[in-house]
Coordinates of C-alpha atoms and ligand atoms in Angstrom, one line a residue:
M1 CA -59.2 -11.0 -138.6
S2 CA -62.1 -12.9 -136.6
R3 CA -61.9 -17.0 -135.6
P4 CA -64.6 -19.0 -137.5
A5 CA -66.9 -20.6 -134.9
P6 CA -65.7 -23.9 -133.0
A7 CA -65.7 -27.8 -134.4
I8 CA -67.2 -29.9 -131.6
V9 CA -65.6 -33.0 -133.1
I10 CA -67.2 -36.9 -132.5
L11 CA -66.4 -39.9 -133.4
G12 CA -69.8 -41.6 -132.4
N13 CA -72.8 -41.9 -131.1
G14 CA -72.7 -42.0 -127.5
S15 CA -70.9 -38.7 -127.4
L16 CA -73.7 -37.2 -129.9
D17 CA -76.6 -35.2 -126.7
T18 CA -73.2 -33.9 -125.2
A19 CA -71.7 -32.4 -128.3
R20 CA -75.9 -30.9 -128.4
R21 CA -75.4 -29.5 -125.5
I22 CA -72.0 -27.8 -125.6
Q23 CA -73.1 -26.8 -129.2
Q24 CA -76.0 -24.4 -127.6
L25 CA -73.3 -22.8 -125.4
L26 CA -71.0 -21.6 -127.7
P27 CA -73.2 -19.7 -131.0
G28 CA -72.2 -21.1 -134.3
A29 CA -70.0 -23.9 -133.5
S30 CA -71.4 -27.8 -135.5
V31 CA -71.2 -30.6 -134.5
L32 CA -68.8 -32.5 -136.8
G33 CA -69.5 -37.1 -136.6
L34 CA -66.9 -39.2 -137.8
A35 CA -68.7 -40.8 -141.3
G36 CA -70.2 -44.0 -141.3
R37 CA -70.3 -43.8 -137.4
V38 CA -72.2 -40.7 -136.5
D39 CA -75.2 -39.6 -137.8
G40 CA -77.5 -36.9 -137.5
G41 CA -74.0 -34.2 -137.1
D42 CA -73.7 -31.3 -139.1
R43 CA -71.4 -32.6 -141.4
S44 CA -69.0 -35.2 -141.2
Y45 CA -65.8 -36.1 -141.8
S46 CA -64.1 -39.4 -142.6
D47 CA -60.3 -38.5 -141.1
F48 CA -60.3 -37.7 -137.7
G49 CA -56.5 -37.1 -137.6
D50 CA -56.8 -34.8 -140.8
T51 CA -59.9 -33.0 -139.7
L52 CA -58.3 -31.9 -137.0
R53 CA -54.8 -30.2 -138.1
Q54 CA -57.0 -28.7 -141.0
L55 CA -59.1 -27.2 -138.1
Y56 CA -56.2 -26.3 -136.1
Q57 CA -54.3 -24.9 -139.6
Q58 CA -57.7 -23.3 -140.2
D59 CA -57.0 -21.7 -136.8
T60 CA -61.0 -23.2 -135.9
P61 CA -61.6 -23.7 -132.2
I62 CA -61.4 -27.9 -131.4
I63 CA -63.6 -28.7 -128.6
A64 CA -63.1 -32.9 -129.2
L65 CA -65.2 -35.1 -127.4
C66 CA -62.2 -37.7 -127.4
A67 CA -59.6 -39.0 -124.7
A68 CA -57.1 -36.1 -124.2
G69 CA -54.2 -37.5 -125.3
I70 CA -55.6 -39.2 -129.3
V71 CA -55.9 -35.4 -129.1
I72 CA -52.4 -33.9 -128.4
R73 CA -50.5 -37.2 -130.3
T74 CA -52.7 -36.0 -133.6
L75 CA -52.0 -32.2 -133.5
A76 CA -48.2 -32.6 -131.6
P77 CA -46.5 -32.3 -135.8
L78 CA -48.2 -28.8 -135.8
L79 CA -47.2 -27.3 -132.4
L80 CA -43.9 -26.6 -133.3
E81 CA -44.6 -24.4 -136.4
K82 CA -45.2 -20.9 -135.9
G83 CA -48.9 -20.2 -136.3
A84 CA -52.4 -20.7 -135.2
E85 CA -53.0 -21.4 -132.2
P86 CA -56.5 -22.0 -131.7
P87 CA -58.2 -23.0 -128.5
V88 CA -58.6 -26.8 -128.2
L89 CA -60.6 -29.0 -125.7
A90 CA -60.5 -32.8 -124.7
V91 CA -64.6 -33.5 -123.4
A92 CA -65.3 -36.3 -122.1
E93 CA -68.1 -37.9 -123.7
D94 CA -70.7 -38.3 -120.6
A95 CA -69.7 -34.2 -119.9
S96 CA -67.9 -35.8 -116.7
A97 CA -64.5 -33.0 -117.5
V98 CA -63.2 -30.3 -119.7
V99 CA -59.8 -30.2 -120.2
P100 CA -58.6 -27.0 -121.7
L101 CA -55.0 -28.4 -123.7
L102 CA -53.4 -25.9 -125.8
G103 CA -54.4 -21.6 -126.5
G104 CA -54.0 -20.4 -123.8
L105 CA -54.3 -16.6 -124.9
G106 CA -57.0 -17.5 -127.5
G107 CA -59.5 -17.9 -124.2
V108 CA -58.8 -22.2 -123.8
N109 CA -59.3 -21.9 -120.5
D110 CA -62.3 -19.7 -121.0
L111 CA -63.9 -21.6 -123.6
A112 CA -63.8 -24.6 -120.9
R113 CA -65.1 -22.2 -118.1
V114 CA -68.2 -22.0 -120.7
I115 CA -68.6 -25.1 -121.4
A116 CA -68.1 -26.8 -117.7
A117 CA -70.6 -24.1 -116.4
G118 CA -73.1 -25.3 -119.5
L119 CA -72.3 -28.7 -118.3
G120 CA -72.6 -28.1 -114.4
I121 CA -69.0 -29.5 -113.9
A122 CA -65.3 -28.2 -112.9
P123 CA -62.8 -26.9 -116.1
A124 CA -60.0 -28.1 -115.8
I125 CA -57.8 -25.7 -115.4
T126 CA -54.4 -25.8 -114.7
T127 CA -52.4 -21.9 -116.3
S128 CA -50.2 -21.2 -113.3
G129 CA -50.7 -17.5 -114.3
E130 CA -54.1 -18.4 -113.9
L131 CA -54.7 -20.6 -110.4
R132 CA -52.5 -18.0 -108.8
F133 CA -54.1 -14.5 -109.1
G134 CA -57.7 -15.7 -110.6
T135 CA -57.8 -14.7 -114.4
C136 CA -55.0 -14.3 -117.4
L137 CA -53.4 -11.5 -117.7
L138 CA -52.5 -11.5 -120.7
N139 CA -55.9 -12.1 -122.0
P140 CA -57.9 -9.2 -120.9
P141 CA -62.0 -9.4 -121.4
A142 CA -63.9 -8.1 -124.0
G143 CA -63.0 -4.4 -124.5
Y144 CA -59.9 -4.2 -123.5
V145 CA -56.7 -5.9 -125.5
L146 CA -53.4 -6.1 -124.3
A147 CA -50.4 -4.1 -126.5
D148 CA -47.5 -6.3 -126.2
L149 CA -47.4 -10.0 -125.9
E150 CA -43.1 -10.7 -125.2
L151 CA -43.0 -8.1 -122.7
G152 CA -46.5 -8.9 -121.3
K153 CA -45.1 -12.8 -120.9
R154 CA -42.1 -11.6 -119.0
F155 CA -43.6 -9.6 -116.9
V156 CA -46.6 -12.7 -115.9
S157 CA -43.2 -14.3 -114.6
D158 CA -41.6 -12.0 -113.2
L159 CA -45.0 -11.1 -110.2
L160 CA -44.7 -15.5 -110.6
A161 CA -41.1 -15.2 -109.0
G162 CA -42.7 -12.6 -106.5
E163 CA -42.4 -9.1 -107.2
S164 CA -45.7 -7.1 -105.8
V165 CA -47.9 -4.9 -108.8
R166 CA -49.5 -1.4 -109.0
I167 CA -52.6 -0.8 -111.3
E168 CA -52.9 2.2 -112.7
G169 CA -56.3 3.1 -114.5
D170 CA -60.2 1.7 -114.1
A171 CA -59.5 -2.2 -114.5
P172 CA -63.0 -3.8 -113.1
W173 CA -62.5 -7.6 -114.2
L174 CA -58.5 -6.9 -112.2
A175 CA -60.7 -6.1 -109.3
R176 CA -62.0 -9.7 -108.4
A177 CA -58.1 -11.5 -109.2
Q178 CA -56.0 -12.2 -105.8
L179 CA -53.2 -9.5 -106.6
P180 CA -50.1 -8.9 -104.6
E181 CA -51.1 -5.4 -104.9
S182 CA -48.8 -2.6 -103.5
G183 CA -48.7 1.0 -103.8
Q184 CA -45.0 1.1 -104.2
A185 CA -44.3 -1.5 -106.6
R186 CA -42.7 -1.6 -109.2
L187 CA -44.1 -3.4 -111.8
A188 CA -47.4 -1.2 -112.7
I189 CA -50.7 -2.5 -115.0
H190 CA -52.0 0.0 -117.2
V191 CA -55.4 0.5 -118.3
G192 CA -56.3 2.9 -120.6
S193 CA -56.8 4.4 -124.5
A194 CA -53.7 6.8 -124.4
E195 CA -51.3 5.6 -127.0
R196 CA -48.1 4.4 -124.6
L197 CA -44.7 3.2 -125.5
P198 CA -44.6 -0.1 -123.8
V199 CA -41.9 -1.1 -121.2
A200 CA -40.8 -3.6 -119.5
D201 CA -41.9 -3.3 -116.3
E202 CA -45.7 -2.8 -117.6
L203 CA -49.0 -4.5 -118.2
L204 CA -50.0 -2.2 -121.2
I205 CA -53.3 -3.3 -121.5
Y206 CA -55.5 -0.5 -124.0
S207 CA -59.2 0.3 -123.3
R208 CA -61.5 -0.3 -126.2
N209 CA -63.5 3.7 -125.1
V210 CA -62.3 5.3 -128.3
L211 CA -65.2 5.8 -131.4
A212 CA -64.4 7.8 -134.6
Q213 CA -67.3 9.5 -136.1
V214 CA -67.2 10.1 -140.0
C215 CA -70.0 12.1 -142.1
A216 CA -67.8 11.3 -145.0
E217 CA -66.2 8.5 -146.7
V218 CA -62.9 8.3 -145.2
S219 CA -60.0 6.1 -145.7
P220 CA -58.5 4.2 -142.9
Q221 CA -55.6 6.2 -142.5
S222 CA -57.3 9.3 -142.1
I223 CA -59.3 7.3 -138.9
L224 CA -55.5 6.9 -138.2
E225 CA -54.1 10.1 -138.4
S226 CA -56.8 12.0 -136.3
L227 CA -56.4 9.1 -133.1
Y228 CA -52.1 10.1 -133.4
Q229 CA -53.2 13.5 -133.2
A230 CA -55.6 13.5 -130.4
G231 CA -52.4 10.8 -128.7
L232 CA -54.9 7.3 -128.7
A233 CA -53.8 4.4 -129.4
R234 CA -55.3 3.2 -132.7
Q235 CA -56.0 -0.4 -130.2
S236 CA -58.2 2.2 -128.1
L237 CA -60.6 1.9 -131.7
A238 CA -63.8 0.2 -130.8
C239 CA -65.8 1.3 -134.1
I240 CA -66.7 3.9 -136.4
V241 CA -70.2 5.5 -136.4
A242 CA -71.5 7.5 -140.0
P243 CA -75.1 8.4 -140.5
E244 CA -77.5 6.4 -142.4
T245 CA -77.4 7.6 -145.7
L246 CA -73.4 6.4 -146.0
M247 CA -74.3 3.0 -144.7
A248 CA -74.4 1.3 -149.0
S249 CA -70.7 2.8 -149.2
A250 CA -67.9 0.3 -150.0
A251 CA -65.3 2.5 -149.4
L252 CA -66.3 3.2 -145.2
R253 CA -66.8 -0.9 -145.3
E254 CA -63.0 -1.2 -146.2
T255 CA -61.8 1.7 -143.9
A256 CA -63.8 0.1 -141.2
L257 CA -62.7 -3.8 -142.4
E258 CA -59.2 -2.9 -142.8
L259 CA -58.7 -1.5 -139.1
A260 CA -60.8 -4.6 -138.1
V261 CA -63.5 -2.4 -136.6
P262 CA -67.5 -2.8 -136.8
L263 CA -69.4 0.0 -138.7
R264 CA -72.8 1.5 -137.3
F265 CA -74.8 3.8 -138.5
V266 CA -76.6 6.5 -136.4
G267 CA -80.1 8.6 -137.7
S268 CA -79.1 12.3 -138.0
D269 CA -80.9 13.2 -134.5
A270 CA -78.6 10.5 -132.9
A271 CA -77.2 11.3 -129.6
L272 CA -73.6 9.6 -128.9
L273 CA -73.7 10.0 -125.2
P274 CA -71.4 9.6 -122.5
V275 CA -68.2 10.6 -124.1
A276 CA -66.7 13.8 -124.0
W277 CA -65.5 14.6 -127.9
C278 CA -62.1 15.6 -129.8
E279 CA -62.1 17.2 -134.0
P280 CA -58.6 15.9 -134.5
G281 CA -59.7 17.6 -138.6
N282 CA -58.9 15.5 -141.5
G283 CA -63.5 14.3 -141.3
V284 CA -62.9 12.4 -138.2
V285 CA -64.6 13.6 -134.9
L286 CA -63.3 11.1 -131.9
G287 CA -65.0 10.1 -129.0
V288 CA -63.8 9.0 -126.1
A289 CA -66.1 7.2 -123.8
A290 CA -65.5 6.3 -119.1
A291 CA -65.9 2.7 -119.8
P292 CA -65.3 0.4 -123.1
L293 CA -68.4 0.5 -125.6
E294 CA -69.9 -2.1 -126.6
P295 CA -70.4 -1.8 -130.3
E296 CA -73.8 -3.8 -130.5
T297 CA -75.9 -1.1 -128.7
I298 CA -74.4 2.2 -130.5
G299 CA -77.1 3.0 -133.4
R300 CA -77.8 -0.5 -135.4
A301 CA -75.3 -1.9 -138.5
R302 CA -75.9 -2.3 -142.1
G303 CA -77.7 -5.0 -142.0
R304 CA -78.2 -7.8 -144.0
L305 CA -79.4 -10.5 -146.8
A306 CA -78.0 -13.6 -147.8
V307 CA -79.7 -15.6 -150.1
I308 CA -77.8 -19.0 -150.3
G309 CA -78.1 -22.0 -151.9
L310 CA -78.3 -25.4 -149.9
G311 CA -77.6 -27.4 -153.0
P312 CA -79.8 -30.6 -153.3
G313 CA -79.6 -32.1 -149.6
A314 CA -76.2 -33.2 -148.5
A315 CA -73.9 -32.2 -145.9
E316 CA -70.6 -32.2 -148.1
L317 CA -72.3 -30.8 -150.7
M318 CA -73.5 -27.1 -149.4
V319 CA -70.1 -24.6 -150.5
P320 CA -68.8 -23.4 -146.9
A321 CA -69.8 -19.6 -147.9
V322 CA -73.3 -20.6 -147.2
K323 CA -72.2 -22.3 -144.3
A324 CA -71.2 -19.2 -142.9
E325 CA -74.2 -17.4 -143.7
L326 CA -76.3 -19.7 -141.8
A327 CA -73.9 -19.4 -139.2
R328 CA -74.3 -15.9 -139.0
A329 CA -77.7 -15.4 -139.3
N330 CA -80.1 -14.1 -137.0
D331 CA -83.1 -14.8 -138.8
V332 CA -84.4 -17.9 -141.6
L333 CA -87.1 -17.1 -143.6
G334 CA -88.1 -20.3 -146.6
Y335 CA -89.7 -23.0 -147.0
E336 CA -90.4 -25.8 -144.2
T337 CA -89.0 -27.9 -145.3
Y338 CA -85.6 -26.9 -146.7
V339 CA -85.4 -24.1 -143.5
R340 CA -85.0 -27.8 -141.6
M341 CA -82.6 -28.8 -143.3
A342 CA -80.2 -26.2 -143.3
G343 CA -80.7 -26.5 -139.3
P344 CA -80.1 -27.2 -136.7
F345 CA -80.2 -23.6 -134.9
R346 CA -78.5 -21.9 -132.1
D347 CA -82.0 -21.0 -129.5
D348 CA -80.6 -16.9 -130.5
Q349 CA -81.3 -17.6 -134.2
V350 CA -85.1 -17.1 -135.4
M351 CA -86.7 -19.5 -138.2
H352 CA -89.6 -18.1 -139.6
C353 CA -91.2 -21.0 -142.1
T354 CA -93.8 -20.2 -144.0
D355 CA -94.8 -22.0 -147.4
N356 CA -93.8 -22.4 -150.4
R357 CA -96.5 -20.4 -152.7
E358 CA -95.9 -17.4 -150.5
E359 CA -92.3 -16.1 -152.3
M360 CA -92.4 -12.4 -153.1
Q361 CA -94.3 -12.3 -148.9
R362 CA -91.5 -13.6 -147.5
A363 CA -89.0 -11.4 -149.4
R364 CA -90.8 -8.2 -148.4
H365 CA -90.3 -10.0 -145.2
A366 CA -86.7 -10.8 -145.3
F367 CA -85.5 -7.3 -145.9
E368 CA -88.0 -5.7 -143.6
L369 CA -85.6 -7.6 -141.0
A370 CA -82.6 -7.1 -142.9
A371 CA -82.9 -3.0 -142.3
Q372 CA -83.7 -3.3 -139.3
G373 CA -79.9 -4.2 -139.3
R374 CA -80.4 -7.6 -138.7
S375 CA -78.3 -10.2 -140.8
V376 CA -80.8 -12.8 -142.7
V377 CA -81.5 -15.7 -144.6
V378 CA -83.1 -16.7 -147.3
V379 CA -83.0 -20.6 -148.3
S380 CA -83.3 -22.1 -150.9
S381 CA -82.9 -25.7 -151.9
G382 CA -80.3 -26.5 -154.9
D383 CA -79.3 -23.1 -156.2
P384 CA -81.8 -19.5 -155.3
G385 CA -81.1 -18.7 -158.8
V386 CA -82.6 -21.3 -160.3
F387 CA -86.7 -21.2 -160.1
A388 CA -85.8 -19.6 -156.6
M389 CA -86.2 -17.3 -154.2
A390 CA -83.0 -15.1 -155.6
A391 CA -85.3 -13.6 -158.5
A392 CA -88.3 -13.0 -156.1
V393 CA -86.1 -11.7 -153.8
L394 CA -85.2 -9.3 -156.7
E395 CA -88.2 -8.0 -157.8
A396 CA -89.7 -6.9 -153.7
L397 CA -86.3 -4.7 -154.2
H398 CA -87.8 -3.0 -157.3
E399 CA -90.6 -2.9 -156.9
S400 CA -89.8 -0.9 -153.5
V401 CA -88.3 2.6 -153.0
D402 CA -87.7 2.4 -149.8
P403 CA -83.8 3.9 -149.1
Q404 CA -83.8 1.0 -145.9
W405 CA -84.2 -1.9 -148.6
H406 CA -82.3 -0.8 -151.4
S407 CA -79.4 0.1 -148.2
V408 CA -79.1 -3.4 -147.2
D409 CA -76.3 -5.3 -148.7
L410 CA -77.7 -7.5 -149.9
E411 CA -75.8 -10.9 -151.4
I412 CA -76.5 -14.0 -153.5
L413 CA -74.5 -17.4 -152.2
P414 CA -74.8 -20.4 -155.2
G415 CA -75.6 -23.7 -154.3
V416 CA -76.0 -27.1 -156.5
S417 CA -79.0 -27.0 -158.8
A418 CA -81.0 -30.0 -159.1
S419 CA -79.4 -30.6 -162.5
L420 CA -76.5 -31.4 -162.1
A421 CA -76.2 -33.1 -158.8
T422 CA -78.9 -35.7 -160.5
A423 CA -76.8 -34.9 -162.9
A424 CA -72.9 -35.6 -162.1
Q425 CA -74.3 -39.1 -160.1
A426 CA -75.1 -40.6 -163.6
G427 CA -72.3 -39.1 -165.7
A428 CA -72.8 -36.2 -167.9
P429 CA -75.6 -36.3 -169.5
L430 CA -75.2 -33.1 -169.1
G431 CA -71.5 -32.2 -171.3
H432 CA -72.5 -30.7 -174.3
D433 CA -74.6 -27.9 -174.7
F434 CA -78.4 -28.2 -172.4
C435 CA -81.5 -26.8 -171.6
V436 CA -83.4 -25.9 -168.4
M437 CA -87.0 -25.9 -168.2
S438 CA -89.5 -25.8 -165.5
L439 CA -92.5 -28.0 -166.7
S440 CA -94.5 -25.6 -164.1
D441 CA -97.4 -23.2 -165.8
N442 CA -98.3 -21.9 -162.6
L443 CA -96.2 -18.0 -163.2
K444 CA -96.0 -19.0 -166.9
P445 CA -99.1 -19.8 -170.0
W446 CA -98.4 -23.0 -170.8
S447 CA -98.4 -22.3 -174.8
I448 CA -94.9 -20.3 -174.2
I449 CA -93.4 -24.1 -172.4
E450 CA -94.6 -26.1 -175.2
K451 CA -92.9 -23.4 -177.8
R452 CA -89.8 -23.7 -175.9
L453 CA -89.1 -27.3 -175.2
D454 CA -89.8 -27.9 -179.3
L455 CA -87.4 -24.7 -180.5
A456 CA -84.4 -26.8 -177.5
C457 CA -86.0 -30.0 -179.5
E458 CA -84.7 -28.7 -183.1
A459 CA -81.9 -27.4 -182.0
D460 CA -81.1 -30.3 -180.3
L461 CA -80.0 -30.0 -176.4
A462 CA -80.2 -32.1 -173.9
L463 CA -82.9 -31.7 -171.7
A464 CA -83.6 -30.9 -168.0
F465 CA -87.1 -30.2 -166.8
Y466 CA -87.5 -29.2 -162.9
N467 CA -91.1 -29.2 -161.4
P468 CA -91.5 -32.0 -164.2
I469 CA -95.7 -33.0 -162.1
S470 CA -97.2 -32.0 -158.7
R471 CA -101.2 -33.2 -157.9
S472 CA -102.5 -30.3 -159.1
R473 CA -100.8 -30.3 -163.1
P474 CA -101.2 -33.7 -163.6
W475 CA -101.3 -33.9 -167.6
Q476 CA -98.4 -32.0 -168.6
L477 CA -95.3 -34.4 -168.3
G478 CA -97.1 -35.8 -170.6
V479 CA -97.9 -33.1 -173.8
A480 CA -94.6 -32.3 -173.0
L481 CA -92.8 -36.4 -173.7
D482 CA -94.8 -36.1 -176.6
I483 CA -93.5 -32.7 -178.0
V484 CA -90.1 -34.4 -176.9
R485 CA -90.6 -38.0 -178.7
R486 CA -91.5 -35.7 -181.6
H487 CA -87.9 -35.1 -182.9
R488 CA -85.9 -37.6 -180.9
T489 CA -85.5 -41.7 -181.3
P490 CA -87.4 -43.6 -178.6
Q491 CA -83.8 -44.9 -177.2
T492 CA -83.1 -41.1 -176.7
P493 CA -81.1 -42.1 -172.9
V494 CA -83.5 -40.2 -169.8
V495 CA -81.6 -40.0 -166.1
L496 CA -85.0 -39.3 -163.5
G497 CA -82.9 -38.2 -160.2
R498 CA -85.5 -38.5 -157.1
D499 CA -84.0 -36.9 -153.5
I500 CA -80.4 -36.8 -155.3
G501 CA -78.7 -36.4 -151.9
R502 CA -81.3 -36.8 -149.7
P503 CA -82.3 -40.2 -148.4
G504 CA -84.1 -42.8 -149.4
Q505 CA -82.3 -40.7 -153.3
T506 CA -82.9 -43.1 -156.3
L507 CA -81.2 -42.5 -159.6
R508 CA -82.6 -44.5 -162.5
T509 CA -81.2 -44.6 -165.7
L510 CA -84.2 -45.4 -169.4
T511 CA -84.7 -44.5 -172.5
L512 CA -87.3 -42.0 -174.2
G513 CA -89.4 -45.6 -174.8
E514 CA -90.0 -46.0 -171.6
L515 CA -90.9 -43.2 -170.0
T516 CA -94.3 -42.3 -168.5
P517 CA -95.2 -40.1 -166.3
E518 CA -95.8 -41.9 -163.5
Q519 CA -92.7 -42.7 -162.9
V520 CA -92.0 -39.0 -162.0
D521 CA -92.9 -37.1 -159.3
M522 CA -92.6 -33.5 -158.3
R523 CA -89.4 -34.5 -155.9
T524 CA -87.5 -35.5 -159.2
M525 CA -85.2 -34.9 -161.6
V526 CA -86.0 -35.5 -165.4
L527 CA -82.6 -35.1 -167.8
V528 CA -83.4 -36.4 -171.5
G529 CA -80.6 -36.2 -173.8
S530 CA -79.8 -34.7 -176.6
S531 CA -79.0 -36.7 -180.2
T532 CA -75.7 -37.6 -179.6
T533 CA -76.2 -38.8 -175.8
C534 CA -74.9 -42.8 -174.7
T535 CA -74.7 -45.2 -172.2
F536 CA -72.5 -47.8 -171.6
A537 CA -72.5 -50.5 -168.7
R538 CA -70.3 -49.4 -165.2
A539 CA -69.2 -52.4 -163.2
D540 CA -72.1 -52.3 -160.8
G541 CA -74.4 -53.0 -162.6
M542 CA -75.9 -49.6 -163.5
Q543 CA -75.0 -47.3 -166.4
W544 CA -72.8 -43.9 -167.4
V545 CA -74.6 -42.0 -169.3
Y546 CA -73.0 -38.9 -171.4
T547 CA -73.0 -36.8 -173.8
P548 CA -69.9 -36.5 -175.6
R549 CA -68.1 -32.8 -176.0
W550 CA -67.8 -32.6 -179.8
Y551 CA -70.9 -32.8 -182.4
G552 CA -70.9 -34.7 -185.4
E553 CA -67.9 -36.7 -186.5
K554 CA -65.4 -37.1 -183.9
P555 CA -62.3 -34.6 -184.0
Ligands
SAH1 N1 -84.0 -24.1 -157.0 C1 -83.8 -25.3 -157.4 C2 -84.8 -25.3 -157.5 C3 -86.7 -26.0 -157.6 S1 -87.9 -26.3 -158.1 C4 -82.9 -25.8 -157.4 O1 -81.6 -25.3 -157.6 O2 -82.1 -27.4 -157.4 C5 -87.4 -27.4 -157.6 C6 -87.5 -28.8 -158.6 O3 -86.7 -29.4 -158.3 C7 -88.6 -30.0 -158.4 O4 -90.0 -30.0 -158.4 C8 -87.5 -31.2 -158.5 O5 -87.8 -30.9 -160.5 C9 -86.2 -30.7 -158.9 N2 -85.5 -30.8 -157.5 C10 -85.2 -30.6 -156.6 N3 -84.6 -30.9 -155.9 C11 -83.7 -32.1 -156.4 C12 -83.7 -33.8 -155.3 N4 -82.8 -33.4 -154.4 N5 -83.6 -34.1 -156.5 C13 -84.7 -34.9 -157.1 N6 -84.6 -33.4 -158.6 C14 -85.2 -31.8 -157.0

C-alpha cells in the first residue's frame, strides 16, 4: 500500500508561510491548522495530541512546525507499539531548521533533505550509517527494494564496526556513497532481479526492472508463476503492461492491485524497448530491462474521471474520499467559484475554470483529458448528483461512441447537499418524507415545475427548493409560493439557509406567512415544512425545527 500524502501540522498563523512553502515541495501534502488559531489552512483540527497520534497510526508522514520536544512527547506513547512508522519531522516555524525525528526506513532523511533544499538550509541528519556512508543502505532509491530488513540492519552494523564491502551488480546511487570497498571483502551488496536466498553476509537489493506483458486477463498467480519459472524475484516486478483494449478490465485492475504494481496500457503497435524478453507461458511475457523501469514512461495509465461533491463549503463537511481525489488530480474542472473552493492546488495541477452554464462542454473536455490517461476531477458544490455535474458527465458519455471515453475509470463521489447541510443546522425539518426540487426553468418548462409542486404539496411532503430565484428568473418563486399557500397554513415553518458552511452564512427560521421572495437569493436554500413540521425555542434564542418521524397520531 502506498503511504498517504504528508500532513503539515501548524499551531498558529505565524507558521502558515513556511507551511505553504513546504507544501509546494511535496505533492498532495495538506496543511492542518489548529482551529481558532489558524485561518487559511486546508483543514482544521481541535486537539494537537489526538491529531498527531491519529496521523501517525494512519502511517501519514508528519511535518510539525513546532518544537521537536512537543512532537516527541506527543508520539512517545505510540513508539513501543509495532505498526506504522511514517516519517516524522519537526521544522522551525521560521524555516531555519529541519529535524528528522522518526521513520528512518520510511525515508525521513530524504524528506528532510527535500524540505531543507527547498528552504535553502541544511537538514539535521543524525543517522550514523547515513553520515558515515553518505546514504541509507536500508532505504535504496526509487526503482530498488531491500529484500530483508532484519538481515539488512545486521549488515549495516557489521559495516559500521569496520568491515569492508564488495558491490555486485549495478548500483549507480552507491557511486556517490563513501563505502569501505574492497574486492576481497566478506560482505557484499548484491543488486539484481534474479531470485536469491537472503543470507547474512549479503545485503540483497532487488532492482525493479521487470515488466509483465499480458494480452488477456491474468491472475496474480500466473504472473507470480511466470516470475518463478524465469528465476526472477517478485520484488523485481515494476509494472504490468496490457493492450489498450483491456483498459476497463476489472480483473486486471485487481491483479495489479494485489501485486502492488502499476498497470499500463499500450497500443497494438507499441514496442517496449530496451528489454530482453522471456516467455515462461501462463499468458505472460516477461521483459527484463538493464536498469529499473519507470512505469510512468511506459504506454499510459487508465485515465480517471471523478465527479466530486465539495459539500456546502466548510472543509470539515467534505468527505475524505473527495479530499484524496483532489490530491491525486492532474486536472480540475468546474465553475470558477467551486474550483477555488476545492483548492489550494499544487503548481503541477492544472485548473480549468469555466462559466457555470457550459456544463456539457466541460463534461466533454473532462473526458478528453481523462482519455489521455490523466486523473481528472470535475467539481460541484454540495452533491454532484443533485442539480450538478454528475448527470452532465454521464450524458456526455452516453452520447459518445468513443471507446477511449468509455474505458475511462469514471467515479462519482458524493457530497453533503445544501438541503441536508441547511436542514442539519435547523434541526430536522426533513425528518420525514420530503421532496427536492429545483425552481429553475432553464432546462425544464415552468408548467412541469408548477405541476410537481402542486402534487408534492398535495402529498404533504416537506419541500426543499434549490435555485429558488435569480436575476433572470425574478417572478418564479412568488408563483411557487402561491401554489404552496393553497395547501399549507401560514404558520407552516420555513427555513432559509444562505451560504451554509461558507463565510458569512446565515440561517433564518420564519413562517410561510412571513416569507417573501425578497428574503431569498440564488445562494439560499429554502425549506418548507409539511403539515406536521413544528418548532420550539432553543437555549440560544434561536429555534429548533423538526418534522416528526411519525404521521397522524403519535404512536
Ligand atoms: N449540487 C448542489 C446544488 C446545486 S444547485 C448541492 O447538492 O448542494 C445551486 C443551488 O443550491 C443554489 O441556488 C442554492 O439554492 C443551493 N445551494 C448550494 N450551496 C448552498 C449553500 N452553501 N447554502 C445554501 N444554499 C446552497
